[in-house]
Short mmCIF file of C-alpha atoms in Angstrom, two decimals:
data_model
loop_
_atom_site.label_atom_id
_atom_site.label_comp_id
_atom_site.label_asym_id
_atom_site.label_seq_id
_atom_site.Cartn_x
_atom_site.Cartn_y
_atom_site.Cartn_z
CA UNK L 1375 89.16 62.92 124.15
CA UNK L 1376 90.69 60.95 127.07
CA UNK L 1377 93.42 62.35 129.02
CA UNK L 1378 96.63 60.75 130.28
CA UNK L 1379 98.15 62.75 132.69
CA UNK L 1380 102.44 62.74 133.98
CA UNK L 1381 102.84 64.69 137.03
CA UNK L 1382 105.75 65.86 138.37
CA UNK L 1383 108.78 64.18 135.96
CA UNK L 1384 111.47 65.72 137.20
CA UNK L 1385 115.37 65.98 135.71
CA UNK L 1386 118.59 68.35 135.86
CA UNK L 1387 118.86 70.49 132.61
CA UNK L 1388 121.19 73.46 132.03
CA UNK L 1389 118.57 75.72 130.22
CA UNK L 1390 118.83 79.40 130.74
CA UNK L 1391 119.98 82.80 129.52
CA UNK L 1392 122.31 83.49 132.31
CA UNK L 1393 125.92 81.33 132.11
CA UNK L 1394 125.77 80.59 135.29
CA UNK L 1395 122.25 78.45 135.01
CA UNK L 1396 124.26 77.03 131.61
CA UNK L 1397 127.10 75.63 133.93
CA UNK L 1398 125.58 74.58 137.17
CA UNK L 1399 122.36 73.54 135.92
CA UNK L 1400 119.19 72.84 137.86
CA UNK L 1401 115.93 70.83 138.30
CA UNK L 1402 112.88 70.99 136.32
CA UNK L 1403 109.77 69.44 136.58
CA UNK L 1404 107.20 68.52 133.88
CA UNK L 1405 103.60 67.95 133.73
CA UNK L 1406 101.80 66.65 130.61
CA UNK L 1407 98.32 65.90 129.91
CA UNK L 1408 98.07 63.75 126.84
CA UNK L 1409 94.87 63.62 125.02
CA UNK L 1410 93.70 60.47 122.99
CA UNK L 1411 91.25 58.06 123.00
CA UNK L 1412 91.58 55.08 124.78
CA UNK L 1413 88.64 53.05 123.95
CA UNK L 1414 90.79 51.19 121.80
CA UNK L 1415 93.11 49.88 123.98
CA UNK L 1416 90.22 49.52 126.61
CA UNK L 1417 88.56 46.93 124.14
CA UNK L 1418 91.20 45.09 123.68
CA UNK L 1419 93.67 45.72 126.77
CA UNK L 1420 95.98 46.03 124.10
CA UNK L 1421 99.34 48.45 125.20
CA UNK L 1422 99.75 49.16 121.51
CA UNK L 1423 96.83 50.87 120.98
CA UNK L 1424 97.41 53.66 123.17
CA UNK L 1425 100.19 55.67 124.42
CA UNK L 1426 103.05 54.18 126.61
CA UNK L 1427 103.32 56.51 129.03
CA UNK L 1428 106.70 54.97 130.33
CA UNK L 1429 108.14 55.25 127.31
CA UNK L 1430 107.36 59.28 127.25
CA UNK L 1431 108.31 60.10 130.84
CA UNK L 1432 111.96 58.32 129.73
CA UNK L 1433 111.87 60.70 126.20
CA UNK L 1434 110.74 63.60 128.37
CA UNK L 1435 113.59 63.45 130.75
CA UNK L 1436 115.88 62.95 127.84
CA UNK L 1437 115.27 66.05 126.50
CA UNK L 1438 115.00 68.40 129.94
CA UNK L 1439 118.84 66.76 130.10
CA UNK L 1440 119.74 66.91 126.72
CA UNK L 1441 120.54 70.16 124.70
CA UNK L 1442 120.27 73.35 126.49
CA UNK L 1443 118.40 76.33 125.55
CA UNK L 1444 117.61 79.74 126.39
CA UNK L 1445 113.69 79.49 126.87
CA UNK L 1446 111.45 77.04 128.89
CA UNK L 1447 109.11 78.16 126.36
CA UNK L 1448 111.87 76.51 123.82
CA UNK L 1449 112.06 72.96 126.38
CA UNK L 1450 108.09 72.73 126.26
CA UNK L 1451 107.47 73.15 122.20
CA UNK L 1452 110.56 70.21 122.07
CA UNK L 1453 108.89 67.68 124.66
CA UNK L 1454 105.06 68.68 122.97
CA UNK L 1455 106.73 68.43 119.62
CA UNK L 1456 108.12 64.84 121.04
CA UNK L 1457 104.50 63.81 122.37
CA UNK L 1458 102.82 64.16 119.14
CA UNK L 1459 104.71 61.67 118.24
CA UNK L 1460 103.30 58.77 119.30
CA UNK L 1461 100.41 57.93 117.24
CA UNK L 1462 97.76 58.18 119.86
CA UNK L 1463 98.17 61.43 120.87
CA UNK L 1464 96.03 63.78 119.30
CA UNK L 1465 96.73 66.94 121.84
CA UNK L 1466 99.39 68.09 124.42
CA UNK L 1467 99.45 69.96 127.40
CA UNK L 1468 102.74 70.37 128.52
CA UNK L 1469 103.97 72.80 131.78
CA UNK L 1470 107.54 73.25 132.37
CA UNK L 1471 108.36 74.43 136.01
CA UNK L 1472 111.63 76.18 136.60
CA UNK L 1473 111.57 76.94 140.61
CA UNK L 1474 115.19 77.84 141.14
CA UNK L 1475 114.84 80.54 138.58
CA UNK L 1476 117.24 83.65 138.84
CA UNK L 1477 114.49 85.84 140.57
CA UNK L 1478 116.01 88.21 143.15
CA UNK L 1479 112.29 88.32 145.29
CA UNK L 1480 110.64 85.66 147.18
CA UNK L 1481 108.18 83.23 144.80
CA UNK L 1482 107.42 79.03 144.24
CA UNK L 1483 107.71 78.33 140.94
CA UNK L 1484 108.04 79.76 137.74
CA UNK L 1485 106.15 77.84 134.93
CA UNK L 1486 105.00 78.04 130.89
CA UNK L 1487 102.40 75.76 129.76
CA UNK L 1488 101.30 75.33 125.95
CA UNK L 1489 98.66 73.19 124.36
CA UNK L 1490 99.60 71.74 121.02
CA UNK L 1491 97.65 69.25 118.46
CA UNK L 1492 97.81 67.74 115.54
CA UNK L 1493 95.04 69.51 114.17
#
C-alpha cells in the first residue's frame, strides 16, 4: 500500500470529561496516514482515482469542531470511521493530539493513535 500522509490539521473542539474543557474548548491537532494505492491515479493523473486529500483535511476539521465528546479515543474512531470513506482508502492511521490537556504536571502533548481498515 501507498501512504498519504496529513500532518498537523489543526481545529478548536470542546471534547472532554471536565465542563470546563466542554465550555472553553481548545485546539487539537490531527495526523493521518492514509493507505491506498495510487498507481491508478499515477497512470492516468486522474484526481478521481485516488483520495482527495483536501477534501479530508476540510471533513477532518469538521468533525474535531463538530459534536463534542468525552474521549479522544471517541474523536479518532469518528475521523478513521470518516476516512474509510472514500473509496481509495483501504487503511487509517489516525493520531489525535490534545496538548492543553487538564494534567496538573509538566508534559507536550497528550495523544491516541488507532489503525483501522476495511479488512
Amino acid at each position: 500500500m501507498d501512504r498519504v500522509a496529513l500532518r498537523g490539521l489543526k481545529a478548536r473542539g470542546h471534547h472532554g470529561v471536565f465542563p470546563r474543557e466542554r465550555e472553553e474548548g481548545q485546539t487539537f491537532i490531527v495526523d493521518l496516514v492514509l493507505s491506498l494505492d495510487t498507481r491508478p491515479a499515477a497512470a492516468s493523473d486522474d484526481l478521481t482515482k485516488t483520495v482527495h486529500y483536501g477534501v479530508v483535511a476540510e471533513e477532518v476539521v469538521d468533525i474535531v469542531q463538530g459534536e463534542p465528546v468525552d474521549l479522544i479515543e471517541t474523536l479518532a474512531e469518528r475521523i478513521a470511521e470518516n476516512c474509510l470513506k472514500h473509496d481509495a482508502v483501504r487503511e487509517v492511521e489516525v493520531t489525535v493530539h490534545k496538548p492543553d490537556a487538564p494534567i496538573t504536571v509538566p508534559f507536550d502533548d497528550v495523544t491516541i493513535t488507532i489503525t483501522r481498515s476495511r479488512v
